[in-house]
XYZ file of C-alpha atoms in Angstrom:
754
model
C 0.000 0.000 0.000
C 1.603 3.247 -1.058
C 1.251 6.205 1.234
C 2.670 9.639 1.810
C 3.188 8.464 5.400
C 6.888 8.170 4.402
C 9.929 8.005 6.668
C 11.526 11.209 7.871
C 15.180 11.516 8.704
C 17.811 8.917 9.269
C 18.246 6.344 11.996
C 20.445 6.184 15.100
C 22.442 3.144 16.070
C 22.998 0.781 18.959
C 21.047 1.364 22.157
C 19.151 4.276 20.666
C 17.668 2.064 17.936
C 16.844 -0.679 20.427
C 15.002 1.691 22.754
C 13.156 3.332 19.857
C 12.126 -0.089 18.552
C 10.869 -1.181 22.001
C 8.879 2.017 22.507
C 7.265 1.838 19.069
C 6.482 -1.853 19.516
C 4.710 -1.023 22.776
C 2.709 1.714 21.079
C 1.749 -0.630 18.244
C -0.015 -2.798 20.856
C -2.380 0.049 21.827
C -4.787 -0.377 18.870
C -5.367 -3.983 19.995
C -6.322 -3.041 23.578
C -10.083 -2.604 22.829
C -10.255 -6.292 21.852
C -9.238 -7.436 25.347
C -11.950 -8.752 27.666
C -10.550 -9.475 31.128
C -12.857 -12.311 32.151
C -10.903 -12.747 35.377
C -11.556 -9.197 36.568
C -14.530 -7.266 37.952
C -16.026 -5.095 35.152
C -14.186 -7.202 32.537
C -14.966 -4.915 29.574
C -13.457 -1.887 31.312
C -10.799 -2.707 33.878
C -8.673 -5.059 31.770
C -8.392 -2.599 28.883
C -7.500 0.253 31.222
C -4.879 -1.726 33.143
C -3.193 -2.970 29.953
C -3.194 0.554 28.504
C -1.606 1.933 31.670
C 1.141 -0.675 31.735
C 1.993 -0.044 28.072
C 2.075 3.737 28.475
C 4.019 3.721 31.728
C 6.789 1.575 30.262
C 6.826 3.438 26.940
C 6.899 6.799 28.734
C 9.848 6.092 31.041
C 11.871 4.695 28.128
C 10.957 7.678 25.952
C 12.026 10.018 28.757
C 15.480 8.408 28.644
C 15.721 8.869 24.869
C 14.484 12.447 25.104
C 17.081 13.234 27.775
C 19.960 12.137 25.564
C 18.646 12.963 22.077
C 17.081 16.281 21.071
C 15.116 14.739 18.218
C 12.804 13.015 20.700
C 12.159 16.025 22.911
C 8.701 17.626 22.923
C 7.953 20.317 20.434
C 6.245 23.256 22.099
C 3.308 24.114 19.865
C -0.222 25.275 20.578
C -1.641 21.739 20.905
C 1.069 20.757 23.386
C 0.321 23.811 25.513
C -3.439 23.242 25.330
C -3.094 19.681 26.608
C -0.597 20.713 29.285
C -2.924 23.468 30.514
C -5.866 21.066 30.467
C -3.985 18.519 32.599
C -2.869 21.319 34.942
C -6.412 22.599 35.430
C -7.752 19.096 36.010
C -5.000 18.630 38.596
C -6.149 21.782 40.389
C -9.765 20.606 40.177
C -8.657 17.279 41.654
C -6.782 18.912 44.534
C -9.448 21.499 45.369
C -12.465 19.327 44.578
C -14.711 17.697 47.159
C -12.917 14.333 47.108
C -9.307 14.416 45.800
C -8.700 10.680 46.278
C -11.748 9.671 44.254
C -10.913 12.320 41.642
C -7.426 10.919 41.247
C -8.216 7.192 41.274
C -11.792 6.889 39.921
C -13.283 3.389 40.322
C -13.424 0.012 38.596
C -16.618 0.826 36.713
C -15.114 3.830 34.886
C -11.300 3.591 35.305
C -10.918 7.271 34.514
C -9.990 10.061 36.956
C -6.873 12.217 36.923
C -4.632 9.163 36.732
C -6.077 8.327 33.311
C -5.671 11.898 32.040
C -2.005 11.716 33.070
C -1.579 8.489 31.118
C -3.326 9.988 28.090
C -1.026 13.013 28.147
C 1.976 10.688 28.400
C 0.554 8.649 25.489
C 0.215 11.838 23.443
C 3.808 12.890 24.182
C 5.345 9.536 23.358
C 3.323 9.078 20.158
C 3.837 12.630 18.950
C 7.579 12.609 19.541
C 8.453 9.048 18.556
C 6.437 8.381 15.419
C 7.566 9.230 11.933
C 5.273 9.206 8.908
C 5.847 5.523 8.192
C 5.029 4.744 11.846
C 1.752 6.603 11.567
C 0.897 4.676 8.428
C 1.449 1.388 10.275
C -0.353 2.652 13.361
C -3.549 3.677 11.555
C -3.505 0.455 9.570
C -3.364 -1.474 12.844
C -6.491 0.392 13.965
C -8.237 -0.670 10.750
C -7.111 -4.305 11.166
C -8.402 -4.298 14.742
C -11.586 -2.757 13.363
C -12.046 -5.828 11.160
C -11.668 -8.126 14.176
C -14.072 -6.003 16.223
C -16.602 -5.892 13.417
C -16.458 -9.648 12.837
C -17.008 -10.215 16.560
C -20.019 -7.874 16.504
C -21.357 -9.522 13.341
C -21.233 -12.905 15.076
C -23.273 -11.331 17.865
C -25.766 -10.148 15.280
C -26.159 -13.704 14.006
C -26.438 -15.100 17.528
C -23.128 -16.975 17.466
C -21.692 -14.886 20.321
C -23.777 -13.543 23.173
C -24.191 -9.792 23.471
C -23.544 -8.665 27.042
C -26.402 -6.152 26.808
C -28.758 -8.671 25.221
C -31.449 -7.812 22.691
C -30.926 -6.912 19.059
C -28.071 -4.424 19.566
C -24.448 -5.511 19.170
C -21.819 -4.364 21.680
C -18.657 -6.193 20.556
C -15.698 -6.510 22.893
C -16.491 -3.040 24.274
C -19.529 -4.337 26.177
C -21.916 -1.485 25.370
C -23.571 -0.610 22.026
C -23.105 3.156 22.397
C -19.458 2.789 23.452
C -18.841 0.437 20.538
C -20.374 2.866 18.051
C -18.355 5.769 19.469
C -15.133 3.756 19.145
C -16.006 2.675 15.590
C -16.341 6.324 14.576
C -12.543 6.441 14.750
C -12.085 3.139 12.925
C -14.378 4.439 10.184
C -12.466 7.727 10.067
C -9.046 6.075 9.939
C -10.179 3.796 7.094
C -11.416 6.813 5.109
C -8.209 8.702 5.922
C -6.090 5.863 4.557
C -8.420 5.534 1.548
C -7.777 9.189 0.691
C -4.024 8.576 0.920
C -3.886 5.281 -1.010
C -2.520 5.259 -4.547
C -3.231 1.737 -5.760
C -6.703 0.541 -6.686
C -6.610 -2.596 -4.514
C -5.659 -0.477 -1.494
C -8.554 1.894 -2.120
C -10.926 -1.072 -2.432
C -9.607 -2.539 0.853
C -10.088 0.703 2.785
C -13.482 1.345 1.189
C -14.716 -2.129 2.201
C -13.270 -1.602 5.704
C -15.181 1.653 6.017
C -18.445 0.162 4.753
C -18.118 -2.849 7.069
C -17.514 -0.536 10.015
C -20.461 1.675 9.059
C -22.746 -1.380 8.920
C -21.708 -2.447 12.443
C -22.333 1.072 13.717
C -25.818 0.694 12.231
C -26.318 -2.618 14.067
C -25.453 -0.968 17.386
C -28.652 1.075 16.924
C -26.934 3.928 18.770
C -28.606 7.168 17.857
C -25.962 9.656 19.037
C -23.051 8.164 17.056
C -25.247 7.530 14.008
C -26.545 11.105 13.938
C -23.027 12.357 14.637
C -21.656 10.512 11.616
C -24.486 11.641 9.341
C -24.128 15.234 10.525
C -20.346 15.146 10.115
C -20.621 13.700 6.597
C -23.174 16.328 5.551
C -21.070 19.133 7.079
C -17.871 17.842 5.451
C -19.559 17.554 2.049
C -20.926 21.103 2.294
C -17.503 22.450 3.295
C -15.882 20.553 0.435
C -18.314 21.979 -2.092
C -18.114 25.530 -0.742
C -14.351 25.713 -0.251
C -13.544 24.140 -3.601
C -16.026 26.431 -5.269
C -14.328 29.481 -3.729
C -10.831 28.217 -4.528
C -11.666 27.558 -8.155
C -13.124 31.033 -8.630
C -9.574 32.356 -8.395
C -8.046 33.086 -11.835
C -4.914 31.022 -11.235
C -6.762 27.927 -10.073
C -8.381 25.790 -12.712
C -10.670 22.947 -11.778
C -9.666 19.616 -13.316
C -12.140 17.174 -14.805
C -11.427 14.766 -11.938
C -12.319 17.485 -9.421
C -15.503 18.252 -11.326
C -16.430 14.571 -11.184
C -15.725 14.485 -7.446
C -18.014 17.486 -6.939
C -20.815 15.753 -8.842
C -20.385 12.543 -6.823
C -20.331 14.409 -3.506
C -23.351 16.489 -4.464
C -25.224 13.311 -5.403
C -24.239 11.630 -2.129
C -25.261 14.693 -0.146
C -28.701 14.783 -1.789
C -29.084 11.017 -1.296
C -28.248 11.196 2.416
C -30.722 14.009 2.970
C -33.462 12.301 0.971
C -32.978 8.829 2.491
C -32.566 10.164 6.025
C -35.535 12.503 5.686
C -37.610 9.756 4.060
C -36.956 7.320 6.900
C -37.848 9.973 9.449
C -41.107 10.759 7.680
C -41.864 7.025 7.385
C -40.886 6.216 10.987
C -44.407 5.067 11.867
C -44.783 2.780 8.850
C -44.638 -1.012 9.087
C -41.391 -1.017 7.082
C -39.527 1.038 9.696
C -41.324 -0.375 12.726
C -40.638 -3.895 11.487
C -36.905 -3.302 11.877
C -35.781 -2.985 15.530
C -32.699 -1.033 14.461
C -34.507 1.422 12.170
C -37.305 1.766 14.688
C -34.888 2.767 17.418
C -32.823 5.072 15.207
C -35.936 7.005 14.170
C -37.604 7.008 17.586
C -36.111 10.232 18.890
C -38.748 12.235 20.720
C -38.630 14.954 23.354
C -41.241 12.989 25.293
C -39.213 9.766 25.300
C -38.118 8.695 28.777
C -34.411 8.530 27.893
C -34.483 12.018 26.372
C -36.494 13.620 29.183
C -34.163 12.080 31.757
C -31.192 13.627 29.952
C -32.807 17.054 30.232
C -33.394 16.482 33.943
C -29.789 15.420 34.512
C -28.485 18.378 32.535
C -30.621 20.748 34.596
C -29.249 19.174 37.784
C -25.725 19.573 36.394
C -26.287 23.235 35.593
C -27.497 23.912 39.137
C -24.411 22.171 40.509
C -22.138 24.134 38.160
C -23.547 27.394 39.514
C -22.540 26.301 43.007
C -18.895 25.610 42.040
C -18.316 27.439 38.720
C -14.530 27.923 38.585
C -12.945 24.492 39.149
C -16.069 22.409 39.587
C -16.490 19.503 41.966
C -13.486 17.462 40.850
C -13.469 14.483 38.459
C -15.496 11.405 39.421
C -17.689 13.258 41.917
C -20.860 13.404 39.852
C -22.627 10.972 42.189
C -22.540 13.698 44.859
C -24.066 16.182 42.413
C -26.695 13.640 41.388
C -27.573 12.987 45.030
C -27.737 16.610 46.103
C -29.728 17.873 43.122
C -31.754 14.699 42.567
C -35.269 15.396 41.344
C -38.114 12.964 42.103
C -38.989 12.209 38.465
C -35.574 10.530 38.089
C -36.947 7.359 39.732
C -37.746 6.136 36.220
C -34.014 5.843 35.464
C -31.181 3.872 37.010
C -30.755 4.616 40.733
C -27.380 6.392 40.523
C -25.823 8.493 37.747
C -22.058 9.069 37.802
C -22.020 11.095 34.585
C -24.276 13.784 33.143
C -24.171 12.035 29.720
C -23.055 15.265 28.090
C -19.413 16.219 27.582
C -20.096 19.921 28.185
C -21.811 19.405 31.530
C -19.382 16.647 32.497
C -16.447 19.036 32.286
C -18.369 21.841 33.961
C -18.831 19.461 36.892
C -15.372 17.873 36.693
C -13.343 21.062 36.484
C -15.699 24.018 36.170
C -15.620 26.718 33.534
C -11.811 26.605 33.369
C -11.896 22.847 32.804
C -14.446 23.080 30.004
C -12.583 25.953 28.350
C -9.282 24.057 28.479
C -10.956 20.904 27.119
C -12.476 22.797 24.185
C -9.156 24.538 23.569
C -7.587 21.151 22.768
C -9.949 20.726 19.821
C -9.503 24.354 18.831
C -5.720 23.958 18.868
C -5.888 20.713 16.896
C -8.069 22.326 14.217
C -5.801 25.367 14.114
C -2.749 23.161 13.529
C -4.713 21.198 10.951
C -5.507 24.414 9.071
C -1.925 25.634 9.423
C -0.541 22.373 8.055
C -2.974 22.531 5.151
C -1.860 26.073 4.320
C 1.776 24.904 4.471
C 0.979 21.903 2.215
C 1.843 19.398 4.918
C -1.565 17.794 4.583
C -4.072 17.715 1.746
C -7.419 19.459 1.967
C -9.266 16.127 1.709
C -7.350 14.566 4.605
C -7.757 17.665 6.762
C -11.483 17.590 6.058
C -11.695 13.899 6.997
C -9.987 14.559 10.338
C -12.347 17.466 10.936
C -15.248 15.102 10.215
C -13.959 12.570 12.762
C -13.791 15.296 15.406
C -17.284 16.537 14.511
C -18.899 13.082 14.699
C -17.073 12.241 17.932
C -17.945 15.527 19.607
C -21.618 15.356 18.634
C -22.122 11.838 20.005
C -20.342 12.889 23.204
C -23.176 15.314 23.844
C -25.199 12.223 24.832
C -22.653 9.700 26.118
C -19.148 9.680 27.587
C -15.709 8.261 26.882
C -14.006 4.969 27.605
C -10.416 3.839 27.037
C -11.171 2.716 23.457
C -12.355 6.189 22.404
C -9.726 7.980 24.469
C -6.836 6.021 22.945
C -8.164 6.725 19.442
C -8.836 10.415 20.088
C -5.417 11.105 21.586
C -3.771 9.219 18.748
C -5.402 11.683 16.375
C -4.246 14.611 18.515
C -0.694 13.228 18.500
C -0.795 12.756 14.723
C -1.730 16.391 14.155
C 0.877 17.506 16.700
C 3.619 15.449 15.014
C 3.099 17.053 11.592
C 5.134 20.067 12.708
C 7.764 17.996 14.493
C 11.221 19.019 13.329
C 13.881 16.347 13.139
C 16.745 17.121 15.492
C 20.049 15.353 14.925
C 21.968 14.580 18.098
C 25.394 16.142 18.345
C 28.521 14.048 18.604
C 28.733 15.077 22.240
C 25.184 13.753 22.811
C 26.024 10.501 21.017
C 29.146 9.925 23.084
C 27.263 10.671 26.261
C 24.438 8.366 25.234
C 26.699 5.460 24.335
C 28.003 5.470 27.885
C 24.867 6.190 29.894
C 21.884 5.319 27.702
C 21.407 1.670 28.620
C 22.061 2.110 32.370
C 19.513 4.931 32.304
C 17.071 2.655 30.459
C 17.526 -0.046 33.104
C 16.890 2.532 35.821
C 13.765 3.623 33.927
C 12.476 0.045 33.916
C 13.023 -0.101 37.689
C 11.017 3.104 38.030
C 8.309 1.572 35.831
C 8.135 -1.517 38.064
C 7.772 0.677 41.138
C 5.071 2.810 39.491
C 3.291 -0.201 38.040
C 3.201 -1.976 41.394
C 1.369 0.929 43.036
C -0.789 2.086 40.143
C -1.615 -1.221 38.474
C -0.668 -4.391 40.358
C -2.283 -3.556 43.716
C -5.602 -2.417 42.170
C -5.631 -5.568 40.016
C -5.180 -7.615 43.188
C -8.180 -5.910 44.828
C -10.194 -6.448 41.671
C -9.334 -10.140 41.373
C -10.077 -10.891 45.033
C -13.391 -9.065 44.651
C -14.467 -11.012 41.568
C -13.359 -14.307 43.139
C -15.422 -13.464 46.219
C -18.517 -12.834 44.106
C -17.981 -16.141 42.288
C -17.581 -18.073 45.539
C -20.697 -16.421 46.921
C -22.641 -17.564 43.865
C -21.359 -21.096 44.518
C -22.571 -20.937 48.123
C -19.122 -21.099 49.738
C -19.806 -18.541 52.463
C -16.587 -18.950 54.453
C -14.290 -18.624 51.417
C -16.356 -15.681 50.162
C -15.773 -13.887 53.440
C -12.068 -14.714 53.302
C -11.702 -13.325 49.775
C -13.581 -10.146 50.667
C -11.264 -9.618 53.624
C -8.263 -10.116 51.326
C -9.570 -7.510 48.887
C -10.097 -5.047 51.735
C -6.619 -5.635 53.125
C -4.782 -4.419 49.993
C -3.506 -0.901 50.574
C -4.848 1.028 47.588
C -7.748 3.424 47.052
C -8.849 2.255 43.597
C -11.701 -0.210 43.954
C -11.835 -0.039 47.749
C -15.323 1.545 47.799
C -16.647 -1.102 45.426
C -15.121 -3.869 47.543
C -16.718 -2.374 50.648
C -20.165 -2.023 49.102
C -20.076 -5.579 47.750
C -18.876 -6.803 51.161
C -21.814 -5.024 52.812
C -24.222 -6.654 50.333
C -22.718 -10.053 51.128
C -23.067 -9.479 54.880
C -26.720 -8.430 54.730
C -27.927 -10.850 52.063
C -25.909 -13.963 52.882
C -23.622 -13.966 55.919
C -26.078 -12.983 58.669
C -28.655 -15.569 57.549
C -26.217 -18.376 56.703
C -26.163 -21.579 58.730
C -22.590 -22.188 57.554
C -21.194 -19.554 59.930
C -21.454 -19.578 63.722
C -22.580 -16.563 65.731
C -19.016 -15.529 66.541
C -18.022 -15.517 62.861
C -21.120 -13.535 61.935
C -20.433 -10.957 64.636
C -16.825 -10.568 63.527
C -17.922 -10.019 59.922
C -20.593 -7.537 60.987
C -18.075 -5.555 63.026
C -15.660 -5.523 60.070
C -18.407 -4.491 57.644
C -19.470 -1.584 59.859
C -15.837 -0.521 60.267
C -15.216 -0.608 56.505
C -18.352 1.314 55.612
C -17.649 3.875 58.328
C -14.207 4.347 56.785
C -15.808 4.683 53.365
C -18.084 7.395 54.722
C -15.040 9.211 56.124
C -13.301 9.041 52.735
C -16.471 10.014 50.826
C -18.160 12.440 53.250
C -20.724 13.875 50.811
C -21.769 10.546 49.281
C -25.023 9.210 50.793
C -24.364 5.603 49.815
C -22.130 4.587 52.769
C -24.848 5.761 55.166
C -27.410 3.789 53.181
C -25.292 0.639 53.466
C -24.957 1.173 57.218
C -28.709 1.639 57.467
C -29.261 -1.658 55.642
C -26.798 -3.465 57.922
C -28.413 -2.143 61.108
C -31.897 -2.907 59.759
C -30.842 -6.474 59.056
C -29.690 -7.035 62.660
C -32.761 -5.259 64.092
C -30.916 -2.224 65.430
C -33.689 0.043 64.210
C -32.629 3.268 65.912
C -29.147 3.077 64.356
C -30.700 2.289 60.980
C -32.910 5.375 61.264
C -29.923 7.486 62.257
C -27.968 6.421 59.172
C -30.860 6.809 56.752
C -31.436 10.307 58.112
C -27.742 11.008 57.564
C -28.078 9.854 53.942
C -31.072 12.167 53.456
C -28.902 15.161 54.343
C -27.009 14.585 51.107
C -29.946 13.489 48.945
C -33.146 14.868 50.507
C -35.482 13.928 47.646
C -34.298 10.436 46.758
C -37.289 8.152 47.221
C -35.318 4.958 47.863
C -33.801 6.502 50.983
C -37.230 7.731 52.092
C -38.682 4.235 51.630
C -35.878 2.664 53.677
C -36.325 5.228 56.441
C -40.094 4.633 56.464
C -39.487 0.862 56.668
C -37.366 1.414 59.756
C -40.020 3.569 61.393
C -42.636 0.915 60.601
C -40.415 -1.789 62.087
C -40.330 0.323 65.229
C -44.112 0.740 65.187
C -43.886 4.497 64.609
C -46.467 4.716 61.823
C -46.986 8.440 62.236
C -43.351 9.235 61.408
C -43.448 6.743 58.542
C -46.530 8.507 57.178
C -44.844 11.922 56.996
C -41.833 10.376 55.229
C -43.963 8.527 52.668
C -46.117 11.566 51.950
C -42.931 13.389 50.973
C -41.949 10.510 48.669
C -45.407 10.349 47.092
C -45.939 14.044 46.473
C -42.459 14.334 44.924
C -43.840 12.309 42.004
C -47.241 10.601 42.436
C -46.563 8.382 39.407
C -43.952 6.326 41.262
C -45.527 2.884 41.799
C -43.734 2.149 45.072
C -44.630 5.589 46.459
C -48.320 4.931 45.723
C -48.556 1.547 47.401
C -46.347 2.531 50.339
C -48.419 5.627 51.093
C -51.674 3.699 50.755
C -50.307 1.009 53.055
C -49.171 3.429 55.743
C -52.565 5.164 55.638
C -54.070 1.753 56.423
C -51.678 1.309 59.348
C -52.741 4.743 60.622
C -56.440 3.718 60.416
C -57.124 6.020 57.479
C -58.588 3.613 54.959
C -60.398 6.445 53.192
C -57.093 8.165 52.365
C -55.606 4.826 51.268
C -58.529 4.283 48.911
C -58.131 7.787 47.539
C -54.476 7.109 46.677
C -55.255 3.694 45.167
C -58.151 4.947 43.061
C -56.121 7.858 41.753
C -53.068 5.746 41.048
C -54.601 2.473 39.816
C -58.260 3.156 39.095
C -59.286 0.581 41.731
C -58.838 -0.054 45.449
C -58.081 -3.734 44.797
C -54.400 -3.768 43.933
C -52.198 -6.855 43.740
C -49.125 -5.878 45.710
C -46.944 -7.705 48.235
C -46.576 -4.698 50.540
C -50.332 -4.133 50.672
C -50.869 -7.823 51.419
C -48.518 -7.556 54.397
C -50.212 -4.385 55.600
C -53.729 -5.851 55.366
C -52.602 -8.986 57.179
C -50.818 -7.068 59.929
C -53.777 -4.711 60.457
C -56.199 -7.687 60.304
C -58.085 -6.013 57.491
C -59.150 -9.355 56.045
C -61.756 -8.094 53.549
C -59.043 -6.005 51.870
C -56.624 -8.916 52.129
C -59.171 -10.997 50.194
C -59.469 -8.232 47.589
C -55.692 -8.030 47.162
C -55.320 -11.790 46.641
C -58.306 -11.770 44.285
C -56.517 -9.072 42.290
C -53.497 -11.378 42.047
C -55.718 -14.234 40.809
C -57.462 -12.014 38.244
C -54.280 -10.463 36.865
C -53.197 -11.390 33.340
C -51.053 -14.494 33.266
C -52.066 -15.681 36.751
C -55.013 -17.869 35.799
C -53.071 -21.103 36.325
C -51.159 -19.911 39.404
C -52.299 -22.246 42.177
C -50.176 -20.477 44.801
C -52.252 -17.289 44.524
C -55.492 -19.275 44.833
C -54.203 -21.008 47.965
C -53.422 -17.578 49.454
C -56.899 -16.351 48.488
C -58.439 -19.364 50.193
C -56.346 -18.613 53.284
C -57.604 -15.016 53.330
C -61.213 -16.258 53.208
C -60.463 -18.538 56.162
C -59.066 -15.631 58.155
C -62.313 -13.777 57.461
C -64.355 -16.831 58.582
C -65.694 -17.459 55.068
C -64.981 -21.186 54.981
C -67.310 -22.066 52.137
C -65.756 -19.480 49.873
C -62.315 -20.838 50.776
C -63.479 -24.334 49.786
C -64.934 -23.003 46.539
C -61.589 -21.393 45.622
C -59.776 -24.672 46.287
C -62.283 -26.601 44.197
C -61.754 -24.153 41.318
C -58.021 -24.718 41.671
C -58.538 -28.487 41.214
C -60.294 -27.847 37.913
C -57.437 -25.619 36.750
C -54.690 -27.997 37.875
C -55.761 -31.612 38.517
C -52.368 -32.412 40.039
C -53.395 -30.193 42.952
C -56.429 -32.361 43.716
C -54.989 -34.482 46.567
C -53.486 -31.469 48.363
C -56.673 -29.423 47.887
C -58.927 -32.188 49.193
C -56.737 -32.489 52.297
C -57.189 -28.754 52.881
C -60.931 -28.972 52.307
C -61.248 -31.886 54.742
C -59.329 -29.958 57.417
C -61.522 -26.883 56.888
C -64.742 -28.855 57.232
C -63.446 -30.657 60.300
C -62.501 -27.352 61.909
C -58.786 -28.185 62.013
C -57.862 -25.359 59.614
C -58.898 -21.826 60.443
């Protein structure tokens, strides 16, 4: 494949060549990182990729630092993109230090693997790439991305045909990335790199290869059914085509510039493609309610954008919450990875329809306003501005063709648009910063080391490289190995718990908690608390002494987590759950009230607090709590039944009926909580109505268990004949129940069952 990605400058010898070869070999592994699924780690689609990326960059960086110390040609060039990234990292560092939780901001967690530590690695990645790669290296590098794209696309295609399971399930493919939207965002770069290489290829077979690669990638993006990336690509293509037509039109109006026949043909093709995209896209949108579109799950989802859709309305709610939080800390924000505190504090009741906790605003603008304030957002945007400025400058200086510059602009446009609705992962970050480094390296001037430098290097280069490897081992042990150890112990504990090995589960949890590192510690603690409350305290495989020791350790760990995350309500919630489980109701109430200080409108906390008051027999306090939950958003199912139930416990059946009629259109509602309430208050007529509602519900006709419960409710209300009638009906429905039912009937008639 011919390319103008040609070599620049000569080569060094000896140790210099060896180090350069090692560093470049490490960097050539980076495109393959998105394929890695760490099945032996917690969050296998995220943590493994991030850990591998960090190891590669740490080793490459320390070795590059040695080369740069001895040889001027490898030292950073100070241009506008370099300064923009350096300022960005500096501002994020300040936001980390002065944010509400510096440790969390630095380390992040296993679910995201981001934080300041990742931004440091990305900056190091940018420096090493931009100062090590020559044009031939870039040609290889982008080709590796395209090759990996083929592997990723084949994997996703096998998911489409049902040969490989999709982690998200359903009709959307998610590849080795583990999420359809993340996969589509990553494939934007693969698509862009294929088009970039297509524009640079000279031979027909090479153009065909890159064109097929691009089309294959575009088809997989379609199968992800991800609306943000799809619209981003379409918008970027339309914008790029318009710019191409306008700029070329202006350029060819100049007297000295004559448009060739080939250029005229290109204009006609692009104009035809532009019209086709608009017509096809507009046609599908107009036809979105037709059987043709609705019959395709992918097309149906891609054309289903509506301002009334739950996903869209929730985004607006989250963005409004983010804006309110930004106003509170506008300069440097709250610090990276602290969005959960913002979400808790500014939580609005209608958010119950979404997942319980958001750790991102799902919008790159608001994310950086929260992460690092106005300064953080400005510095982030300046990176793109600097990259586009250099791109324009290089075009003016004939260092890059107009077509290639326009393609890179299109990649940025598509990426940025989709990031208005989603957020990054290591696959998109590694691709984005590769593009930044490529633009940065275009202006890199080749520096030839002086004889003095060469003599110095021949004596000290390899010892310095060995020292650098020692430094890498030290850094890697703290930043990578110890977190991996926590992660592995945690996943092993969850596996053992699933197998029912309670003692070994406890042992593995304790091992994960004993590793001295911040990354993953909160997740280990929360999972440990879940294990204690759901398994350990009720297990017959542990004696009372073992249970008490685990409970004490769990409380200690969660208390420490609350100390380290003082504005996060979740540690207090976990403590409340633990104390509720061991019937220490007053302590449970105390912790739930503490959680409410940081998230006063979150219904789940209100429900837990009301449960504790009810366990204590304080129905009046529970009522005031549940009224707050209900009137925050009366559409919340749990809020409706809880409030109706507590009205019953406060002898206010009329108010309960009012809530039930308004919420369900009937007072006879099939709900487990209402069943418990009616039984506890000895309101047997309503208990009968609730079980009858279960029996009458769609899909329950053949459920004998519900009919047995209905018969039991009739017995409690001294309606024996009706109980017998229900059992006799059950025999007709399920003849296998006949013997058991007749035994019940005999006991009822003999007076033995009441």
